[in-house]
Coordinates of C-alpha atoms and ligand atoms in Angstrom, one line a residue:
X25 CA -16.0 20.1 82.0
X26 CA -17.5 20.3 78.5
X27 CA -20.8 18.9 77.5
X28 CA -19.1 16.9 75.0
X29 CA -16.4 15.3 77.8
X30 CA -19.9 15.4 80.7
X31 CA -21.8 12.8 77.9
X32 CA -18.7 10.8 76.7
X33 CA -18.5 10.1 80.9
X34 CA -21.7 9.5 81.1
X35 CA -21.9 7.0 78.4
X36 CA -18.8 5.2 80.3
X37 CA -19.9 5.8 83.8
X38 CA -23.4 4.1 83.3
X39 CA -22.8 1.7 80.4
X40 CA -23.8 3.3 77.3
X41 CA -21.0 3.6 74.6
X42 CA -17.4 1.9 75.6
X43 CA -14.4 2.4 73.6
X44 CA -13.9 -1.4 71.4
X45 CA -11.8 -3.8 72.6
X46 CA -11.0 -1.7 75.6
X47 CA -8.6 -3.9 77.4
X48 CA -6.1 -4.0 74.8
X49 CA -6.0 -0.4 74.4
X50 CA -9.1 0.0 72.0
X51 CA -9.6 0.0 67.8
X52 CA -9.5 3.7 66.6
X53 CA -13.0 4.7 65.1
X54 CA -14.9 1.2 66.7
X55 CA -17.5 1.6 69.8
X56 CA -18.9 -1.0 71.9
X57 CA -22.5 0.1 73.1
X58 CA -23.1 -1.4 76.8
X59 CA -26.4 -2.0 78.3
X60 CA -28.0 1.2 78.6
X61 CA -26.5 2.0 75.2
X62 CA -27.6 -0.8 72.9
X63 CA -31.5 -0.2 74.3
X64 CA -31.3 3.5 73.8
X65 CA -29.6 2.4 69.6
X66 CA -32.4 -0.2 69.2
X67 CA -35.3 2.0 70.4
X68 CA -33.7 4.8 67.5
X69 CA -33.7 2.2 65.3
X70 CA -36.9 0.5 66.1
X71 CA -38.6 4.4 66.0
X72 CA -37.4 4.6 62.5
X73 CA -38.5 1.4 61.5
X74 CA -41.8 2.2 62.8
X75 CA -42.6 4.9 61.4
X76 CA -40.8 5.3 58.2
X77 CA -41.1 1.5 57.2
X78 CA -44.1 -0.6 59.2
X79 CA -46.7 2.4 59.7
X80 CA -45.2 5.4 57.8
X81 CA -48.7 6.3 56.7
X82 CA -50.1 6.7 60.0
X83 CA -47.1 8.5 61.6
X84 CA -47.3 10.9 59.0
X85 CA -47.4 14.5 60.8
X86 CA -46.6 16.4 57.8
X87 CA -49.6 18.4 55.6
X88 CA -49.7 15.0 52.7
X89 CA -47.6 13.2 50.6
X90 CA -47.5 13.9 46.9
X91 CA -49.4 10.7 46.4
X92 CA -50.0 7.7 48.5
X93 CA -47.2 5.2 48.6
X94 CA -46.0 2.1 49.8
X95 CA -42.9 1.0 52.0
X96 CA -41.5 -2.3 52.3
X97 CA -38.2 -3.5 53.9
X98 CA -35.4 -5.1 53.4
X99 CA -31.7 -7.1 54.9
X100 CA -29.5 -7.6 52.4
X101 CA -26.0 -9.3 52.7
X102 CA -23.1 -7.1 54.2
X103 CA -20.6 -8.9 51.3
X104 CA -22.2 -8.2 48.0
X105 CA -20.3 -9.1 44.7
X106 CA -17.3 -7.0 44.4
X107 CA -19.0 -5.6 40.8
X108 CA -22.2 -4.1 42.9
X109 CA -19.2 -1.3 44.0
X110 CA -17.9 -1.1 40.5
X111 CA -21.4 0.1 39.7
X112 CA -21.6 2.2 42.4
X113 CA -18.6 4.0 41.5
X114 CA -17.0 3.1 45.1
X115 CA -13.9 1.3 43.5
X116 CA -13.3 4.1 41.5
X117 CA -14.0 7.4 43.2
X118 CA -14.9 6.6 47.3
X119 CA -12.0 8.4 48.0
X120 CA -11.5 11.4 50.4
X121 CA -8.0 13.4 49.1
X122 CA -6.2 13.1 52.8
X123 CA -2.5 14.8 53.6
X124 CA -0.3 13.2 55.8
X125 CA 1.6 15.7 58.2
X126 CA 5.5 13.9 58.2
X127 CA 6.1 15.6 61.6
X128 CA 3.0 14.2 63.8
X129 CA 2.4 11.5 61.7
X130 CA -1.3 12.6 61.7
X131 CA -3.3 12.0 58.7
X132 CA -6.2 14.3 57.7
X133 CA -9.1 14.6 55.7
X134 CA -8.2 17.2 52.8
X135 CA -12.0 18.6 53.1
X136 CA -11.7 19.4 57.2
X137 CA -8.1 20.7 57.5
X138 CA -8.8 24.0 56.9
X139 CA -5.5 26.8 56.4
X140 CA -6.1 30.1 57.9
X141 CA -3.9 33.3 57.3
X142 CA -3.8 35.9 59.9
X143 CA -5.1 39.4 59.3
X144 CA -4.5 42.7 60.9
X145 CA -6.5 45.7 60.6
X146 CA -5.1 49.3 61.2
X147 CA -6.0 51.9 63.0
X148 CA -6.7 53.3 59.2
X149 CA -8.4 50.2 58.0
X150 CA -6.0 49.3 56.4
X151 CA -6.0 45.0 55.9
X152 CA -2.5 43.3 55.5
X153 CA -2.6 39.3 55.2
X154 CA 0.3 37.6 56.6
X155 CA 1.0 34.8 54.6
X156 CA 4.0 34.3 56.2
X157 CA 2.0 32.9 58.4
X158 CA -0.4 30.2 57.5
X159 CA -1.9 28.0 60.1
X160 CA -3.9 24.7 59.6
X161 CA -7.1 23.5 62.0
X162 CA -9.2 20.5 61.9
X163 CA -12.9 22.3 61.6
X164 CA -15.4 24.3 59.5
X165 CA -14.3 26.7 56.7
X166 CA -17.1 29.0 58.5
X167 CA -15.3 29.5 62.3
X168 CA -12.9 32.5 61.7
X169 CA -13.9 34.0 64.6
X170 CA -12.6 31.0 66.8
X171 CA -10.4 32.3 69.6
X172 CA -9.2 28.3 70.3
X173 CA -7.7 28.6 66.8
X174 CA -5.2 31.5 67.4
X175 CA -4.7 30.2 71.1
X176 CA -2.0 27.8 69.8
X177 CA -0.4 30.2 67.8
X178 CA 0.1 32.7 70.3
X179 CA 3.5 34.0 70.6
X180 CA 4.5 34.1 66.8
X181 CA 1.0 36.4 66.7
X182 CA 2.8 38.5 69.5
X183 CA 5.6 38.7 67.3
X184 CA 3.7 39.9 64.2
X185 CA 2.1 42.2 66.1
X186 CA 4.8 43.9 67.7
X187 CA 6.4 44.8 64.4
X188 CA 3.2 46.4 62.9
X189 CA 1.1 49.1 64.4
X190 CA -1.7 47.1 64.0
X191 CA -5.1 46.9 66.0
X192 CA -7.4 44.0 65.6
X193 CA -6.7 40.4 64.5
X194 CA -8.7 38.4 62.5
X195 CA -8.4 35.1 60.2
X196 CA -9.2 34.5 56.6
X197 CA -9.5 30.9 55.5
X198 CA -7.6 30.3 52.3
X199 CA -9.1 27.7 50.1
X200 CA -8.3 25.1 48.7
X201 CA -4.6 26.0 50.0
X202 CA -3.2 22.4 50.6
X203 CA -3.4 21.9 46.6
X204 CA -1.0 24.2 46.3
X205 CA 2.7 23.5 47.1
X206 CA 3.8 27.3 47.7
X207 CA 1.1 27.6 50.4
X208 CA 1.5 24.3 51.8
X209 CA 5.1 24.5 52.4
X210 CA 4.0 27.7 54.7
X211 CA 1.4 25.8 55.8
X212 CA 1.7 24.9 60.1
X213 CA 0.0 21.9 61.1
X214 CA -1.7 21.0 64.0
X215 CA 0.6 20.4 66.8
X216 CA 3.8 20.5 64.4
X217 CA 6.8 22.4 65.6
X218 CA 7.8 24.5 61.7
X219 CA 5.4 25.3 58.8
X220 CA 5.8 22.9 55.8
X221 CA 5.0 18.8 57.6
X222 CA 2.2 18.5 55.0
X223 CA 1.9 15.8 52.3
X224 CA 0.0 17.0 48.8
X225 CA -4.0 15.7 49.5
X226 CA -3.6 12.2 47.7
X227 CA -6.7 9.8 47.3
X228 CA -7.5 7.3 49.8
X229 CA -9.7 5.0 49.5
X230 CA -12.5 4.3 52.5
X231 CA -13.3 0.7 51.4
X232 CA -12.1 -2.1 53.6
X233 CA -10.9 -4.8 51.2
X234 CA -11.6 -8.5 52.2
X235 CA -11.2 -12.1 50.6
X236 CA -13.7 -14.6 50.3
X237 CA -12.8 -18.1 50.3
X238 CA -9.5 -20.0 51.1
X239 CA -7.6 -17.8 48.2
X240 CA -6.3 -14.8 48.9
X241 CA -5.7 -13.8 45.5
X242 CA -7.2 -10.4 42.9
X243 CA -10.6 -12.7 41.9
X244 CA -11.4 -13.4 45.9
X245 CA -11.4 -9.6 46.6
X246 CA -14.6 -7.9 48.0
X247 CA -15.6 -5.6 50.6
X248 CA -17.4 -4.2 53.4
X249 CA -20.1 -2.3 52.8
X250 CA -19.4 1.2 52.7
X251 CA -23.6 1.7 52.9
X252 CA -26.4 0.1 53.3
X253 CA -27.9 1.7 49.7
X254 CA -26.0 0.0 47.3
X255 CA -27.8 -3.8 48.7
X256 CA -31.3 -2.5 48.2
X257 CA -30.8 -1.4 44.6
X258 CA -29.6 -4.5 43.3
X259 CA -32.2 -5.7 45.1
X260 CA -35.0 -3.6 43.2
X261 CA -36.4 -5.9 40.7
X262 CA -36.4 -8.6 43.3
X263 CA -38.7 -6.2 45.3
X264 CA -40.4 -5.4 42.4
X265 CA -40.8 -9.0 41.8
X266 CA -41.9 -9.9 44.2
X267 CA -43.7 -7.8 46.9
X268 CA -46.9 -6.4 45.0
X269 CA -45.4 -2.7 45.2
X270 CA -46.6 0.1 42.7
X271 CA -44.3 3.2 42.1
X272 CA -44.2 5.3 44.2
X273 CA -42.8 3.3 47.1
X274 CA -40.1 2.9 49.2
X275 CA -37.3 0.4 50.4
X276 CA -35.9 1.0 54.0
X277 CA -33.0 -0.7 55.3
X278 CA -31.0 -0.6 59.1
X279 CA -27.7 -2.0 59.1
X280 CA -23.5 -2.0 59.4
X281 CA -21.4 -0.1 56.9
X282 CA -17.7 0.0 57.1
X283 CA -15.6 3.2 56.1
X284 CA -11.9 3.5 56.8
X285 CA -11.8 6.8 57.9
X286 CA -8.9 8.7 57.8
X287 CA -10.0 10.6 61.4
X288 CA -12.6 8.9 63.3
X289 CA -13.2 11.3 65.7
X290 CA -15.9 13.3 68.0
X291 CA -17.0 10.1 70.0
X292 CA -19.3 7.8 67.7
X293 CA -20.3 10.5 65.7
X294 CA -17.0 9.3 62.8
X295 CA -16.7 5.8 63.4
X296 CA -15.3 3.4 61.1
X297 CA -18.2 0.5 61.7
X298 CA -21.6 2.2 62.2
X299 CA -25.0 2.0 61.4
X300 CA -27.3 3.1 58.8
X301 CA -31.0 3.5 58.2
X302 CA -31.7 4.2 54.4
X303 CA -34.9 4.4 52.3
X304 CA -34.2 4.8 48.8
X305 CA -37.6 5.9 47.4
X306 CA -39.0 5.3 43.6
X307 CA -40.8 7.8 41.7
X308 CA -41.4 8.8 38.3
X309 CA -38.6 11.6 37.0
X310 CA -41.6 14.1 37.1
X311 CA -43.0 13.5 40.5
X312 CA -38.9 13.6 42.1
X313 CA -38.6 17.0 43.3
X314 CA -42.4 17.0 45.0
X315 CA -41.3 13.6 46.5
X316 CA -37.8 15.2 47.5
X317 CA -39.0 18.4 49.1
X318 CA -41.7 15.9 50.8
X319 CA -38.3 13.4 52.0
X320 CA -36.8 16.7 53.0
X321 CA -39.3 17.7 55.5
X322 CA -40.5 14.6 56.7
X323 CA -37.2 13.1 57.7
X324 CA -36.4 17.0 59.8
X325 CA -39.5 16.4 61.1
X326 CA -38.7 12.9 62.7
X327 CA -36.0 14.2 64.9
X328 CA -38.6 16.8 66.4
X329 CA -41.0 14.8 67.2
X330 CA -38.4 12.6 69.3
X331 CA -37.8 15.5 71.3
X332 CA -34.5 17.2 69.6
X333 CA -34.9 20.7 70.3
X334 CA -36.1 22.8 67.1
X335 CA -33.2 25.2 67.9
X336 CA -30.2 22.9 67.7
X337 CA -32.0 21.1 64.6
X338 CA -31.1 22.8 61.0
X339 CA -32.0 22.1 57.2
X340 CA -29.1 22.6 55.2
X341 CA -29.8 23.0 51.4
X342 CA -26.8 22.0 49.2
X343 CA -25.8 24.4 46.5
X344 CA -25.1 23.3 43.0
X345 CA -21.1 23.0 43.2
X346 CA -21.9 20.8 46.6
X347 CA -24.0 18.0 44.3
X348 CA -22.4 15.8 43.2
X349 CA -22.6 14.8 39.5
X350 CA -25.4 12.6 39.2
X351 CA -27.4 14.4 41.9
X352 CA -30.3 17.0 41.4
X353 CA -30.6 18.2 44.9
X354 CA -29.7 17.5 48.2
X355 CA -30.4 18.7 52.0
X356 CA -28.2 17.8 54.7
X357 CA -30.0 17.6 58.5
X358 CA -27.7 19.2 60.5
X359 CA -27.2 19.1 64.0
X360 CA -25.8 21.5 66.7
X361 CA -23.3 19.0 68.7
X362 CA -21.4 20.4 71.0
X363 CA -18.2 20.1 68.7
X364 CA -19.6 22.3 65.9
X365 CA -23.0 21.8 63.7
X366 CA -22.8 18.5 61.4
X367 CA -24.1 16.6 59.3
X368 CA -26.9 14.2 60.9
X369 CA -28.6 12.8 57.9
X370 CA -28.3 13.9 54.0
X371 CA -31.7 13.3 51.8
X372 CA -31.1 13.2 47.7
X373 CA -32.7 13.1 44.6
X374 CA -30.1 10.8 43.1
X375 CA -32.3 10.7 39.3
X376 CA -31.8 7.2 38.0
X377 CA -28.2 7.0 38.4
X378 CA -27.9 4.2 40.4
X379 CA -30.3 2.2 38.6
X380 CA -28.7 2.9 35.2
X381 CA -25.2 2.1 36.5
X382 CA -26.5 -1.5 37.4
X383 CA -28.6 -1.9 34.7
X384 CA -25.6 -1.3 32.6
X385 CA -22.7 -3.5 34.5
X386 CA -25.0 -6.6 35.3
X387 CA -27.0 -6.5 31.5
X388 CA -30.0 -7.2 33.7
X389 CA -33.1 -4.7 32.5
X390 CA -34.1 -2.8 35.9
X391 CA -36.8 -0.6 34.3
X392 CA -40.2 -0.9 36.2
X393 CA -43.5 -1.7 34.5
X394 CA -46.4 0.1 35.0
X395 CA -49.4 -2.3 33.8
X396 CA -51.8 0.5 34.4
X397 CA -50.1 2.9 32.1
X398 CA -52.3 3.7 29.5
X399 CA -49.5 5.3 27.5
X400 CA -47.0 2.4 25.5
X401 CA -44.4 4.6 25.6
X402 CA -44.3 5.4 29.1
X403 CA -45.0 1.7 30.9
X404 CA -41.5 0.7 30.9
X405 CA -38.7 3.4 32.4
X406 CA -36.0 3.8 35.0
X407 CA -37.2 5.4 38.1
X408 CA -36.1 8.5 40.2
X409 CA -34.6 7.8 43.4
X410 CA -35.1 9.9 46.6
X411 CA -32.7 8.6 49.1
X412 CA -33.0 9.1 52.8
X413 CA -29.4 8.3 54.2
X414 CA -29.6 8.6 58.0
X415 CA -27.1 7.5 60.7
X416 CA -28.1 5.3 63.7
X417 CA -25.0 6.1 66.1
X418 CA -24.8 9.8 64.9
X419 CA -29.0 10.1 65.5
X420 CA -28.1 8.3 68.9
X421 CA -25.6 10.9 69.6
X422 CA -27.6 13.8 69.1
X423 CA -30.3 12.2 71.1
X424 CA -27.7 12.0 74.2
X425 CA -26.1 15.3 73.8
X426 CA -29.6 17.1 73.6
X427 CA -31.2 15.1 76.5
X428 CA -28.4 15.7 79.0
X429 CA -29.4 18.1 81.3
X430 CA -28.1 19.2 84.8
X431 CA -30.4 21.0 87.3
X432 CA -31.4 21.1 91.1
X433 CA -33.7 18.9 93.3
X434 CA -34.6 19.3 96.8
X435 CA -31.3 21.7 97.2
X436 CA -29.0 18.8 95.5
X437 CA -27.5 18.9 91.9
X438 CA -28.5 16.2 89.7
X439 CA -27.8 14.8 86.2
X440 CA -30.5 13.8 83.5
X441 CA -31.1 12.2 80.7
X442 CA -34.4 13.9 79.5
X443 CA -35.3 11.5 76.2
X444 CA -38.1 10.8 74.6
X445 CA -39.9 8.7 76.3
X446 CA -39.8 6.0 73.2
X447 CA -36.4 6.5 73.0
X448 CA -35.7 5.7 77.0
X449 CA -33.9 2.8 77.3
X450 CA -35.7 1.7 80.1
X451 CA -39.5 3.0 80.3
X452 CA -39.9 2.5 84.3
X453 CA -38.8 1.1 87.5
X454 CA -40.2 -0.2 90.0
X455 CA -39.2 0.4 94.1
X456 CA -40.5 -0.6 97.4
X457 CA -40.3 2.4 99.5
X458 CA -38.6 0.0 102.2
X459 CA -37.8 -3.6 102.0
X460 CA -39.8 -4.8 104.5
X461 CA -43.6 -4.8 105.8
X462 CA -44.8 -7.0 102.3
X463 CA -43.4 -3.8 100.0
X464 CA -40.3 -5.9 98.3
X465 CA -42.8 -8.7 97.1
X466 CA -45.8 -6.4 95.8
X467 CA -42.9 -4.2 94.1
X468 CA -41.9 -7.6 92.0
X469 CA -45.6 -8.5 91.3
X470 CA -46.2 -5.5 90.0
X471 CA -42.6 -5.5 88.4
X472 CA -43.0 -8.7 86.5
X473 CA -46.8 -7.6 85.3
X474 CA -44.9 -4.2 83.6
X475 CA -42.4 -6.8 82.7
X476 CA -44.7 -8.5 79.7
X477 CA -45.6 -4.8 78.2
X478 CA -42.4 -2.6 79.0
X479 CA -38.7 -2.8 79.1
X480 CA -38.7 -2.2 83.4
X481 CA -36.3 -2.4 86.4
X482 CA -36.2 -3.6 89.7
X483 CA -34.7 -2.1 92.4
X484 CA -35.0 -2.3 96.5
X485 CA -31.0 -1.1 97.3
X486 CA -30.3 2.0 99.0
X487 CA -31.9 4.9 100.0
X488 CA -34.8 6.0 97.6
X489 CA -33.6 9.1 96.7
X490 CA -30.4 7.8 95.4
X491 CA -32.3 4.9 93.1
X492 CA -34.3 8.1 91.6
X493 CA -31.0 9.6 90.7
X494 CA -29.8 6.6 88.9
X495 CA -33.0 6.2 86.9
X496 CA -32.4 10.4 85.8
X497 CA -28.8 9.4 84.8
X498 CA -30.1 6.6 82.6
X499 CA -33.3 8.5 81.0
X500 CA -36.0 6.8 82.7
X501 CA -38.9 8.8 82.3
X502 CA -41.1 7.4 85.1
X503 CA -40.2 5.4 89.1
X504 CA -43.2 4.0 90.7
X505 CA -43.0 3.4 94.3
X506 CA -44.5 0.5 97.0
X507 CA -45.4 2.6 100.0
X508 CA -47.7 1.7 102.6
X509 CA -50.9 3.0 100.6
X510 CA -50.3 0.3 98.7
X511 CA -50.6 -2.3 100.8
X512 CA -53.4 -0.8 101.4
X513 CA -55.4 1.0 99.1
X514 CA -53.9 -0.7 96.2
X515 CA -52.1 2.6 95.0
X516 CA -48.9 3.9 94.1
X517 CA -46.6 6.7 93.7
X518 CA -45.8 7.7 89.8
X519 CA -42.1 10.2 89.9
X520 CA -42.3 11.9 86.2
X521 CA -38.1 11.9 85.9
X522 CA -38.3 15.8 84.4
X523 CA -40.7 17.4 86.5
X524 CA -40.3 15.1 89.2
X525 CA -44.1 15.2 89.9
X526 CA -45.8 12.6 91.5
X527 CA -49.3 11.0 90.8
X528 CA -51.1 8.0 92.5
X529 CA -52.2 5.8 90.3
X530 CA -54.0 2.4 90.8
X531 CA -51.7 -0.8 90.5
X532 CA -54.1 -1.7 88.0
X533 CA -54.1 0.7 85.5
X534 CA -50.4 1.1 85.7
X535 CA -49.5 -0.6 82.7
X536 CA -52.5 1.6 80.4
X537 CA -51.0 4.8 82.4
X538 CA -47.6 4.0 81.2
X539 CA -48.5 3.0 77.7
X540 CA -50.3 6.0 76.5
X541 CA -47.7 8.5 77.9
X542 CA -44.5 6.1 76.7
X543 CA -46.0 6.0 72.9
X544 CA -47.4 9.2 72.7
Ligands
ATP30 P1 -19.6 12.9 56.2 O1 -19.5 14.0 55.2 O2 -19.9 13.3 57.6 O3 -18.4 11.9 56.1 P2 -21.2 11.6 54.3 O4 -21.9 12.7 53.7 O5 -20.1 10.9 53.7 O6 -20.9 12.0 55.8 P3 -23.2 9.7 53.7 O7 -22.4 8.9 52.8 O8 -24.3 10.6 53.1 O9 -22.3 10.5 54.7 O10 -23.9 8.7 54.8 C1 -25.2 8.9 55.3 C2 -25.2 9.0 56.8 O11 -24.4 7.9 57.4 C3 -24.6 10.3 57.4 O12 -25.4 11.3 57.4 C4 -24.2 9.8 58.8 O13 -25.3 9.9 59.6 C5 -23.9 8.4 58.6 N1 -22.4 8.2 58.5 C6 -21.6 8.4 57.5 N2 -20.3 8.2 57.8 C7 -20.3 7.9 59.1 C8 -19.2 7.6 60.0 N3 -18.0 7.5 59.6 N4 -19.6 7.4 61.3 C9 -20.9 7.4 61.7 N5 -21.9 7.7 60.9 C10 -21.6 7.9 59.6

């Protein structure tokens, strides 16, 4: 099995992530998170709250911010006015060009369906294209050397090959080939029987329309949120307002956006309702790129120091024809998932775009004062906006495919879940050895103690062995054991889930033992 097919049966086997609505047959793009799975989302959530929002100025790893700065929060409403998308250029232009394939009936995102023409390379070195035959694949314009994308394509290769003296096969991806009808009408798509099934890329847009109130007419039109941003910069001079903050500072937000996407695929990681955690930071035009390059580093950081391994973690720096208009930079946090390397999180220095377009549509002035500036002309302005746009199921995700793990204990295979302890859905349990001679009751006492502190379990059935697998499957970093020292010398057995080491600790200092290894 592959890692990818090992976690989604994980997820399912032990409660994590279900498919929505599952007993009528599911909702394309929609996940249900089960018990294990909606701890394991709220601790993500929760760390990022915690440190980029409630204490980002202690959890600060990284060599000093530009300047010291503030961080507040916010929930705004999920509806917003249907102008706040005007604005935002969302009614306009939050389109992705898709083609439909008439064969399949699959529809696909312009951007991923990538064409690849065959090459062959003589024995002379001699190159001949064969754009006879041009092949579409869902993926990255960057996998040419993919041997799954010929596999399909087989026996016309055989074909081709057969006629020409040729010696090595290779593929060239063809750009931007579905805009143009000659190529597209040689064009094979996925799983279609003759070259030719695709539609011209036509804008769709990812807004889910809505009506509020009794009418459904044009003026009750609004939508779901598409992202969390747009509800914390109409919110700005409320903040502003309100909340004593000085520039620089920041707004953080967790919540639902909506996008209709065209393929929600790859388990949660394209959903069509997910989650979001977005700071959209403030800064004067000058300071932006220090306080981008400082958002950059900060926010790669944050997924190391919850345990994703540095060598499946990457920093992608956009280049200028990626940006889009308004932008001045932008970095993507990629991840290696075991369907290709994605984006995880994208941080941008959006200038004052966002601001401006408000500030425009509503007539309301959004420029921030600064009453300590001792220059007239430079109290009042728009500010820069860094914005930190991560994804809660996607970061949830990566947490699960990097922490599954298979290995060996006492001779007998065994699945884990190695998270970060703050990320564990379930920090410890607690067994009797047996369940009898007193060990059942002093298991609960010292269960429901943990209990106040620490999200623990209880658990006396079946063979002890068998409850330590469990606890691996569901991350649990550490199992404390009721044996008969404790009965009577008060002590008990510690299990670390990764090493599987064991240290007797006193009943007592269980819960300050747990503590400082859980939040470290
Ligand atoms: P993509 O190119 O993958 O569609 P995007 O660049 O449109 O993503 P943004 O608009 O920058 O994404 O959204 C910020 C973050 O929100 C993403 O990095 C991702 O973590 C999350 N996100 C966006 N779309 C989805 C989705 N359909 N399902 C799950 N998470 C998503």
């Amino acid at each position: 099995m592959e890692l990818m097919e090992k976690v989604v049966s994980l997820c399912k086997r032990r409660g994590f992530i279900f498919p929505s609505s599952e007993i009528y047959g599911g909702l394309n793009g929609c996940w249900d998170y089960g018990p294990l799975g909606v701890e394991l989302k709220r601790n993500v959530k929760q760390a990022w709250w915690n440190d980029m929002v409630e204490h980002h100025d202690e959890t600060d790893t990284l060599p000093g911010a530009p300047s010291p700065y503030g961080m507040v929060g916010l929930d705004s409403s999920l509806l917003m006015n249907p102008k706040v998308w005007e604005a935002s250029g969302h009614v306009g232009g939050f389109s992705d060009p898709m083609v439909d394939c008439r064969e399949t009936r699959n529809r696909y995102r312009a951007d991923q369906l990538v064409v690849f023409a065959l090459e062959l390379t003589a024995a002379d070195g001699a190159r001949t294209t064969f754009d006879e035959m041009l092949f579409a694949a869902l993926g990255e314009a960057g996998k040419t050397e993919d041997a799954a994308l010929i596999e399909p394509h087989r026996k016309r290769i055989a074909a081709l090959q057969k006629s020409r003296s040729a010696q090595t096969l290779s593929l060239r991806v063809i750009p931007n080939a579905l805009y143009d009808e000659a190529l597209r009408a040689k064009t094979l798509a996925p799983g279609a029987s003759a070259p030719g099934t695709l539609t011209a890329p036509r804008a769709f847009n990812l807004m889910f329309k809505t009506h509020v109130g009794a009418l459904e007419d044009n003026s009750s039109v609004t939508y779901l949120r598409p992202e969390t941003a747009q509800g914390i910069f109409v919110n700005f001079k409320n903040v502003c307002d309100t909340a004593r903050v000085r520039v620089p500072f920041g707004i953080g937000q967790v919540g639902k956006a909506f996008r209709n996407e065209i393929n929600p695929r790859n388990f949660t990681f394209r959903s069509r309702e997910f989650e979001q955690m977005e700071i959209e930071f403030f800064c004067r035009a000058e300071d932006a790129p220090k306080w981008y390059g400082y958002w950059r580093n900060r926010r790669f950081q944050w997924y190391l120091n919850l345990g994703l391994r540095p060598g499946n973690l990457h920093l992608r720096e956009h280049d200028q024809s990626e940006l889009a208009h308004y932008a001045a930079g932008c970095a993507d946090v990629e991840y290696d998932f075991p369907f290709g390397r994605s984006e995880l999180e994208g941080i941008a220095n959006r200038t004052d775009f966002d601001l401006r377009q408000h500030m425009q549509l509503s007539g309301k002035d959004l420029r921030y004062f600064d009453d300590q500036e001792s220059d007239p002309e430079k109290r009042r302005y728009l500010p820069y906006v860094i914005e930190p746009s991560a994804g809660a199921d996607r970061a949830t995700l990566a947490f699960l495919c990097d922490a599954y793990s298979e290995d060996e204990v006492g001779g007998e295979p065994r699945t884990v879940l190695k998270l970060h302890p703050r990320l564990a859905p379930i920090k410890a349990a607690v067994f009797p050895l047996v369940k009898k001679d007193g060990m059942p009751e002093k298991a609960l006492d010292i269960y429901r103690q943990l209990k106040r502190r620490l999200h623990v379990y209880y658990d006396e059935k079946g063979a002890i062995g068998r409850r330590y697998r469990r606890q691996d499957e569901a991350g649990t970093p550490y199992c404390i054991t009721v044996d008969g020292e404790t009965l009577t010398a008060g002590t008990v057995t510690v299990r670390e889930r990764d090493s599987c080491a064991q240290t007797r600790v006193h009943a007592s200092e269980l819960a300050a033992f747990l503590l400082e290894r859980i939040e470290a």
